[in-house]
XYZ file of C-alpha atoms in Angstrom:
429
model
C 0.000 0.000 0.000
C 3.120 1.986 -0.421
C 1.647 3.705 -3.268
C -0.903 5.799 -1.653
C 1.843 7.888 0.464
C 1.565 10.605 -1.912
C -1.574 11.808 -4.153
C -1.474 13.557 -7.338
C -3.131 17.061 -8.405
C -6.678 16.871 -8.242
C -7.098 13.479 -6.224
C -8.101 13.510 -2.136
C -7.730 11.090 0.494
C -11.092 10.267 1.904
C -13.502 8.315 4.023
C -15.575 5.843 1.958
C -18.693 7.379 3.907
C -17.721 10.648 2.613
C -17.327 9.155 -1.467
C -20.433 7.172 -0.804
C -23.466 5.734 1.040
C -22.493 3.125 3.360
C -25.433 0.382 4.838
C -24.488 -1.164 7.747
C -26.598 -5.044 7.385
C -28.445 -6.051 10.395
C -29.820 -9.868 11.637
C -33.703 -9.851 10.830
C -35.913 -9.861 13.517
C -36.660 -13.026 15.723
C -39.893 -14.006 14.469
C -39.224 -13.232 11.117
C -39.446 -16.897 8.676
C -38.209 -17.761 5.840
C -40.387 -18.492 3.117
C -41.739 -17.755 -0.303
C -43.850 -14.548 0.518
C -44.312 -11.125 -0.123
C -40.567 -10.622 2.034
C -37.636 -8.738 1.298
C -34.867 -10.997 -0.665
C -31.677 -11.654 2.293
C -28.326 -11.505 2.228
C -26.752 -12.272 5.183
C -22.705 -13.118 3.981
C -20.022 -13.730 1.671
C -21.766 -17.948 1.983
C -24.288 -16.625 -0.280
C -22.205 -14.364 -2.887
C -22.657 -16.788 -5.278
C -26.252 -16.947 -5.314
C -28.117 -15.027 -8.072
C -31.043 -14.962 -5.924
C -31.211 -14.632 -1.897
C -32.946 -16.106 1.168
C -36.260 -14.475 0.968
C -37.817 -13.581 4.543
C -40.606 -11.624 5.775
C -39.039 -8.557 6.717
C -39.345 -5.199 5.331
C -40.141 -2.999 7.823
C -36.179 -1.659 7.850
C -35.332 0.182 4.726
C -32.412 1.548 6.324
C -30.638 -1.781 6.182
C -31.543 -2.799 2.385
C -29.148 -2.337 -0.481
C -29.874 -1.904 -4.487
C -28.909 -4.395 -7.028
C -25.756 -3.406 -8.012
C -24.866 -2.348 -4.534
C -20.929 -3.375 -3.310
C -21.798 -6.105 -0.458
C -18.585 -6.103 1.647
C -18.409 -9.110 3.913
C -17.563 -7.093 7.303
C -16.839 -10.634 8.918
C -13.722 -13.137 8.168
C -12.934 -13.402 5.983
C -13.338 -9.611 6.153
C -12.888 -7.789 3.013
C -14.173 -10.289 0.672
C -16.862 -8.033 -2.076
C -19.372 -8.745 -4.754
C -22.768 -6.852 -6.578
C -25.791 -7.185 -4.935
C -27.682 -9.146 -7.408
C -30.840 -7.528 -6.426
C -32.776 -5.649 -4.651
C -32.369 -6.848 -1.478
C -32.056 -6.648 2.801
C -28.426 -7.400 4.592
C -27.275 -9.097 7.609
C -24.967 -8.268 9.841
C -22.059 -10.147 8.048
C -22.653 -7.384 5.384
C -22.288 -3.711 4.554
C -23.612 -2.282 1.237
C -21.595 0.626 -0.192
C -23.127 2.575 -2.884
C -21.280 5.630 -4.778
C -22.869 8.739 -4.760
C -22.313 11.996 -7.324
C -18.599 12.093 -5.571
C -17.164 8.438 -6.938
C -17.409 5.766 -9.717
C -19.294 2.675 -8.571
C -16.563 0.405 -10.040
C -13.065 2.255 -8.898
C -14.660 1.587 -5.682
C -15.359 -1.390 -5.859
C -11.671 -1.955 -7.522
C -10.272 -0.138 -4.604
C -11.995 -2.518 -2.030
C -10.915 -5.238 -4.238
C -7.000 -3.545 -3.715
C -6.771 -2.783 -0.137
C -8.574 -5.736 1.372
C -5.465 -6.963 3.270
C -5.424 -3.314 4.697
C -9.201 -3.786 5.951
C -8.719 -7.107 7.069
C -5.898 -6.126 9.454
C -8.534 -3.936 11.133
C -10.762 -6.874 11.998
C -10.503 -7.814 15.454
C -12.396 -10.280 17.621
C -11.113 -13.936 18.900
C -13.839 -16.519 17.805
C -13.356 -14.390 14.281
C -12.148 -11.579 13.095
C -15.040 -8.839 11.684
C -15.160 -4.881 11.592
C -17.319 -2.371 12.636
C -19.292 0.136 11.541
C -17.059 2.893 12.131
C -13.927 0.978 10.778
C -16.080 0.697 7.596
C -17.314 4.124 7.361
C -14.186 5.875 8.154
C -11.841 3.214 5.750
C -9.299 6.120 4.026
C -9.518 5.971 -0.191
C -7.362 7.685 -2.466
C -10.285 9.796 -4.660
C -9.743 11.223 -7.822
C -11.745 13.538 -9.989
C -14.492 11.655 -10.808
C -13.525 11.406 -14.643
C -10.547 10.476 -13.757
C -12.142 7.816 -11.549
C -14.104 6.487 -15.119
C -10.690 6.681 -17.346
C -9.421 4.165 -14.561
C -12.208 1.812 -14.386
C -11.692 1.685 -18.343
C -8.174 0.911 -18.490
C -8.083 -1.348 -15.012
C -10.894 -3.382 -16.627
C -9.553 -3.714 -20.304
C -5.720 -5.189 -18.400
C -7.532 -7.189 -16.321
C -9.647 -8.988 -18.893
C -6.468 -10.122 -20.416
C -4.991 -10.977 -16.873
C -8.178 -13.078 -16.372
C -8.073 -14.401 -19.832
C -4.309 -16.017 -19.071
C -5.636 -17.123 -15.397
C -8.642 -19.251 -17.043
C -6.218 -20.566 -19.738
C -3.701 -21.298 -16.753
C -6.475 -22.734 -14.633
C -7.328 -25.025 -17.660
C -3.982 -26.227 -18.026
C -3.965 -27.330 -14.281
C -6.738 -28.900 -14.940
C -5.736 -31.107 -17.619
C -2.081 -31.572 -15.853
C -4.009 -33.374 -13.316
C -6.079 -35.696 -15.825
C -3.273 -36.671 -18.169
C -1.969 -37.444 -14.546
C -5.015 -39.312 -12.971
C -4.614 -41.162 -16.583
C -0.875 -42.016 -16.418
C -1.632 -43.614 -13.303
C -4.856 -45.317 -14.149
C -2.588 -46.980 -17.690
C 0.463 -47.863 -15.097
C -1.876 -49.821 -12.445
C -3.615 -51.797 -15.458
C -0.490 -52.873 -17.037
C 0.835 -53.567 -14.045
C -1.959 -55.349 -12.797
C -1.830 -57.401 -16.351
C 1.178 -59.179 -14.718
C -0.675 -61.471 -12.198
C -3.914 -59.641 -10.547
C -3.945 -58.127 -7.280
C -2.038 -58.267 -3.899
C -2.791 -57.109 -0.419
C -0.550 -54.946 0.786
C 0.014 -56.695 4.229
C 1.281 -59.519 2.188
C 4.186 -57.107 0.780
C 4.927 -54.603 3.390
C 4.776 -54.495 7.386
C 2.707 -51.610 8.494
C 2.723 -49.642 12.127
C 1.142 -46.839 13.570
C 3.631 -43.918 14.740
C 3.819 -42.768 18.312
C 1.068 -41.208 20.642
C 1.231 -38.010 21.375
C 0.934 -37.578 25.043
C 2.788 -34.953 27.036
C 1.918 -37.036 30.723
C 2.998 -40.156 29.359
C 5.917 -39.835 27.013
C 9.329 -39.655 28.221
C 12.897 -39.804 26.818
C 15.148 -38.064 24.525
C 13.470 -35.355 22.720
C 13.585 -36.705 18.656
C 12.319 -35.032 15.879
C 9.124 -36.834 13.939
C 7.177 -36.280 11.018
C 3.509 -35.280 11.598
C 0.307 -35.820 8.868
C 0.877 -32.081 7.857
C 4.778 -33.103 6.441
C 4.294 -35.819 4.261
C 3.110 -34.964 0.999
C 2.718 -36.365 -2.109
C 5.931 -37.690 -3.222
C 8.063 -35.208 -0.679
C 8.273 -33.925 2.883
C 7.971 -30.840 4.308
C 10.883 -30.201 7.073
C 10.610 -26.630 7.999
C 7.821 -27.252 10.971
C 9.451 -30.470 12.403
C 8.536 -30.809 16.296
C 10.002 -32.960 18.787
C 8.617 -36.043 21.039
C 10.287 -37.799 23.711
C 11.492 -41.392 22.731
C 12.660 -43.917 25.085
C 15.145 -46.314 23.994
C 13.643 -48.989 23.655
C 10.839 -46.818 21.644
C 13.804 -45.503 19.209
C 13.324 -48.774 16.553
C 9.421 -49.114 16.464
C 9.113 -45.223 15.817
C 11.482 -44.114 13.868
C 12.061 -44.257 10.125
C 14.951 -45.483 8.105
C 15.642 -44.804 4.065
C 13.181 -46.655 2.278
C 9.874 -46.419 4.618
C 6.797 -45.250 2.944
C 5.197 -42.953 5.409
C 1.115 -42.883 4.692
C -1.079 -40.005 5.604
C -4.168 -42.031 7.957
C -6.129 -38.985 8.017
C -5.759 -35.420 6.689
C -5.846 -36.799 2.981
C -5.669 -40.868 3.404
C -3.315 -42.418 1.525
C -0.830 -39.383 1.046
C 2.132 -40.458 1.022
C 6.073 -40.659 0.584
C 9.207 -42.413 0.475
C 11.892 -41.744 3.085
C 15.120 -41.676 1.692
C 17.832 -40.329 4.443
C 19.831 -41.994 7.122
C 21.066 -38.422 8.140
C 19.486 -38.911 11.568
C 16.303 -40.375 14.083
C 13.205 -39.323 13.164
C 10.476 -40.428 14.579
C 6.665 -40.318 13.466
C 3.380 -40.071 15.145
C -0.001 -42.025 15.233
C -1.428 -40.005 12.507
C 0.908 -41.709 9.796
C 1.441 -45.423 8.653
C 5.076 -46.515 8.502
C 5.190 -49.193 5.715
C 8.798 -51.377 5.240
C 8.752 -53.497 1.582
C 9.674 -56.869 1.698
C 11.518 -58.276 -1.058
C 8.899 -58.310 -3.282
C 8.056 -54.873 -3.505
C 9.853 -51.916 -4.605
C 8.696 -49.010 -1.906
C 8.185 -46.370 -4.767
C 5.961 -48.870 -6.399
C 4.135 -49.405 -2.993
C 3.710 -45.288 -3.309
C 2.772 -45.092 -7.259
C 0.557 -47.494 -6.060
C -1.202 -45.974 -3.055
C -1.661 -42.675 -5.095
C -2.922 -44.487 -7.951
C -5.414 -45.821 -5.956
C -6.622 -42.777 -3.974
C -6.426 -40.859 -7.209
C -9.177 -43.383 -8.538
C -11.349 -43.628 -5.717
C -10.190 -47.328 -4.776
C -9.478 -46.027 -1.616
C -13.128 -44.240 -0.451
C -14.434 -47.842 0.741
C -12.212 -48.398 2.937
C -12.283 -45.026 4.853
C -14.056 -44.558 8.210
C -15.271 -41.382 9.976
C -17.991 -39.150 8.430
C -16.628 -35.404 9.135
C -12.997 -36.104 9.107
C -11.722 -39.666 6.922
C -9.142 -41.935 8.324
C -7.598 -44.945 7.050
C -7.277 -47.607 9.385
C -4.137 -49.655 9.172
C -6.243 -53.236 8.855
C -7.813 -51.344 6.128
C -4.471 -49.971 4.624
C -3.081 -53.895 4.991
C -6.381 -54.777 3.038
C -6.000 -52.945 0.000
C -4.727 -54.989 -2.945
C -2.536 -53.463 -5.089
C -0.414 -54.696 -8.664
C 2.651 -56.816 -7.269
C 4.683 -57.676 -11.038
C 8.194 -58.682 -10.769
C 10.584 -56.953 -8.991
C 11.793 -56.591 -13.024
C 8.100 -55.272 -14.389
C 8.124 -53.002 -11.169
C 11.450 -51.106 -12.403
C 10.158 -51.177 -15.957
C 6.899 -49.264 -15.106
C 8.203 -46.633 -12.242
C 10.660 -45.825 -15.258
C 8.382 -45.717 -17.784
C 6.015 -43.652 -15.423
C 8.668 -41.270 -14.112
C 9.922 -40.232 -17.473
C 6.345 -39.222 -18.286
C 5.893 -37.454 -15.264
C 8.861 -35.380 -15.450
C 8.145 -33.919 -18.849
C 4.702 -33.234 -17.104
C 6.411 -31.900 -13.780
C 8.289 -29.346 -16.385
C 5.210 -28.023 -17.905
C 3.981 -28.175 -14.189
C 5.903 -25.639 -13.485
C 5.793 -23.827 -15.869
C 2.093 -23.436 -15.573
C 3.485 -22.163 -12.152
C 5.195 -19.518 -12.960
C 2.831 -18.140 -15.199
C 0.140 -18.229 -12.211
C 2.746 -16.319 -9.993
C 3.708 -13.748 -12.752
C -0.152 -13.253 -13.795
C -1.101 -12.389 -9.934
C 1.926 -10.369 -9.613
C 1.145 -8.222 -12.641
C -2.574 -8.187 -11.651
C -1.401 -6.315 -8.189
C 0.889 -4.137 -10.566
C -2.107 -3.029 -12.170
C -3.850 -2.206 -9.095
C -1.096 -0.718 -7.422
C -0.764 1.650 -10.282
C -4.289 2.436 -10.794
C -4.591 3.671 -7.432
C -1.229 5.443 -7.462
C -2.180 7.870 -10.567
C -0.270 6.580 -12.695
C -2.105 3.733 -14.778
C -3.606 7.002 -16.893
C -3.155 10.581 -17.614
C -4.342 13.371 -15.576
C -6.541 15.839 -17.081
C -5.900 19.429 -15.681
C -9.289 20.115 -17.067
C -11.097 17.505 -14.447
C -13.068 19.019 -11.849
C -10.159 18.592 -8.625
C -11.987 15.795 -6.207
C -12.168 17.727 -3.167
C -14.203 20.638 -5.136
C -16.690 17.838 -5.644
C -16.510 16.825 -2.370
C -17.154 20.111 -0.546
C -20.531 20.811 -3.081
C -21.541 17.701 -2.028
C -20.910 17.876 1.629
C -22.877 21.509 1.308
C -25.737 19.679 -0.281
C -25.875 17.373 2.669
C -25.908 19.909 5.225
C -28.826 21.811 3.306
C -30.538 18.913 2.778
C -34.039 18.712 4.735
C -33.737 16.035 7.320
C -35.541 13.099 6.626
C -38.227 12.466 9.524
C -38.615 8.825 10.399
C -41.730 7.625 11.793
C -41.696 4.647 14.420
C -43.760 1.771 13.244
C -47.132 0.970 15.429
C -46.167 -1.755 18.333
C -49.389 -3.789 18.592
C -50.455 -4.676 22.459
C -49.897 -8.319 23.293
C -53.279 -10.214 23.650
């Protein structure tokens, strides 16, 4: 947000309640149902952005808390800072606040703004169950404002670079998407060939299988060791920068450590993730929430792994999960599952065959990548320029912002108050 420390002729820094009108949503009355009738259509937060139509509910009695279709509904709860157009005419919870330019700011830089400093609201959220903002924080959120046809040359040239940016993101997003199906299919082809060889094995006939170490701070004792949680093994590699310790006894060191060659299995998290150790550098250990699988002779372990992605990449795997929020993988489940078991021979053949494939699509992996990384760094370029001054020319010509600002605010004050009249309570029978 560097770019905002210094303003160019003509532009202001602002409030957004000063640019605009800003609705504050509020939770519908008690009684008030949901329904098909004659209510108010109900947006309560960013759950229902995607919706072309809201919640309708009986409740329009409080046309100080509805917004009009095309509105900006900023979701004032976490994630905070998240926007979208109302769709419609419609009411707002308290998750929400509508923001609507007035005769002082284009509805779209605003909304592009909002779109550009969201970290900067979200950093103003506070609370501990989760974060939202207030009122206040929303009304009194600082803008950079230009002239206002300044504000419309902006919108113009943000949204012509950004349809390009988007164009390359969906063309990128595409390309991940077949990356993962000409990967799903390489697998699917390996497996069949394999399994072409002489049908299907369980792996407790191939490998020996353990659970890793409890995690219990009144029980364990020892040397503090290192181990490898669910959250470090990953598909094919490990993640060592968030490695905790867990005290090991000696005679514990052998049945919960790894040596080169284990395949460590995720049993919850994503069941069936999984990895093949390959140092001796020093004890690790590994906890309860991971398998520990040692090859016999008759198994290759980066088959054993192929294998065990190939088959939770094809859904081989769902049956044999438990748990209806959160899956596991129990290990008489993971011994269970039968998997291709060719020659030790037909094994090396097929990870070769496999891997060579895999690496030319691991190149264009990455290079899909980089293009994602470059595209969102250009994309905050954009922004960061737009609202610097510098994405267009300034017009001496344009009407300076804070001339606008002050007519406006002048308007306001002369404006005839608007009387509001309390709504009849009926006496309870």
């Amino acid at each position: 947000m560097s770019a905002l420390a210094e303003l160019p002729n003509g532009w202001v820094r602002t409030t957004l309640s000063t640019a605009c009108d800003v609705v504050m949503g509020q939770s519908p009355p008690g009684e008030t149902l949901n329904g098909a009738g004659d209510g108010v259509p109900f947006f309560q937060g960013k759950a229902e952005f995607g919706k072309s139509t809201a919640t309708v509910r009986k409740w329009t009695s409080d046309p100080k808390r509805h917004a009009r279709a095309g509105s900006i509904l900023l979701s004032v709860r976490a994630p905070v800072g998240a926007i979208n157009y109302a769709p419609v005419d419609c009411a707002i919870g308290r998750g929400l606040a509508a923001i609507d330019a007035g005769r002082a700011s284009d509805q779209k830089f605003i909304f592009w703004y909002l779109n550009f400093a969201q970290p900067v609201l979200e950093e103003q959220g506070t609370g501990t169950t989760f974060s939202a903002v207030n009122g206040p924080t929303v009304r009194n959120f600082r803008l950079p404002l230009p002239p206002l046809a300044e504000q419309h040359r902006i919108v113009q040239a943000l949204e012509e670079q950004l349809s390009r940016l988007d164009a390359a993101a969906s063309y990128t997003a595409h390309a991940q998407t077949s990356f993962k199906a000409l990967e799903k299919s390489l697998l699917h082809e390996t497996w069949k060939r394999a399994e072409g060889y002489g049908g299907l094995t369980p792996i407790g006939e191939v490998a020996e299988t353990t659970l890793g170490k409890m995690l219990d701070a009144r029980k364990n004792s020892g040397v503090p060791t290192p181990y490898l949680a669910n959250i470090n093994v990953r598909w094919g590699s490990f993640r060592m920068d968030s490695l905790r310790s867990v005290p090991l006894e000696s005679r514990e060191v052998d049945k919960f450590s790894i040596k080169a060659g284990d395949v460590l299995i995720c049993e919850g998290g994503e069941p069936g993730r999984c990895a093949v150790w390959n140092s001796e550098d020093r004890t690790i250990a590994f906890q309860k929430a991971l398998h520990r699988a040692r090859c016999r002779v008759s198994i290759r372990p980066h088959w054993l792994a192929l294998c065990l992605k190939a088959a939770v990449v094809s859904g081989k795997t769902d049956r044999l999960l438990t748990g209806t929020t959160i899956k596991h993988l129990p290990q008489e489940k993971l011994r269970a599952l039968k998997i291709p078991v060719p020659s030790l021979e037909t094994q090396d053949e097929l990870l070769l065959g496999f891997q060579e494939v895999m690496e030319s699509l691991l190149r264009q992996g990455e290079a899909i990548e980089i293009h994602t990384r470059r595209s969102k760094h250009l994309r905050e370029m954009v922004l960061a320029s737009a609202f610097a001054g510098t994405l267009v020319d300034q017009d001496p010509a344009d009407e300076p912002a804070s001339v606008l600002l002050e007519r406006i605010a002048a308007e306001r004050a002369n404006a005839k108050p608007t009387v509001r009249r309390r709504a009849s309570v009926k006496a309870k029978v």
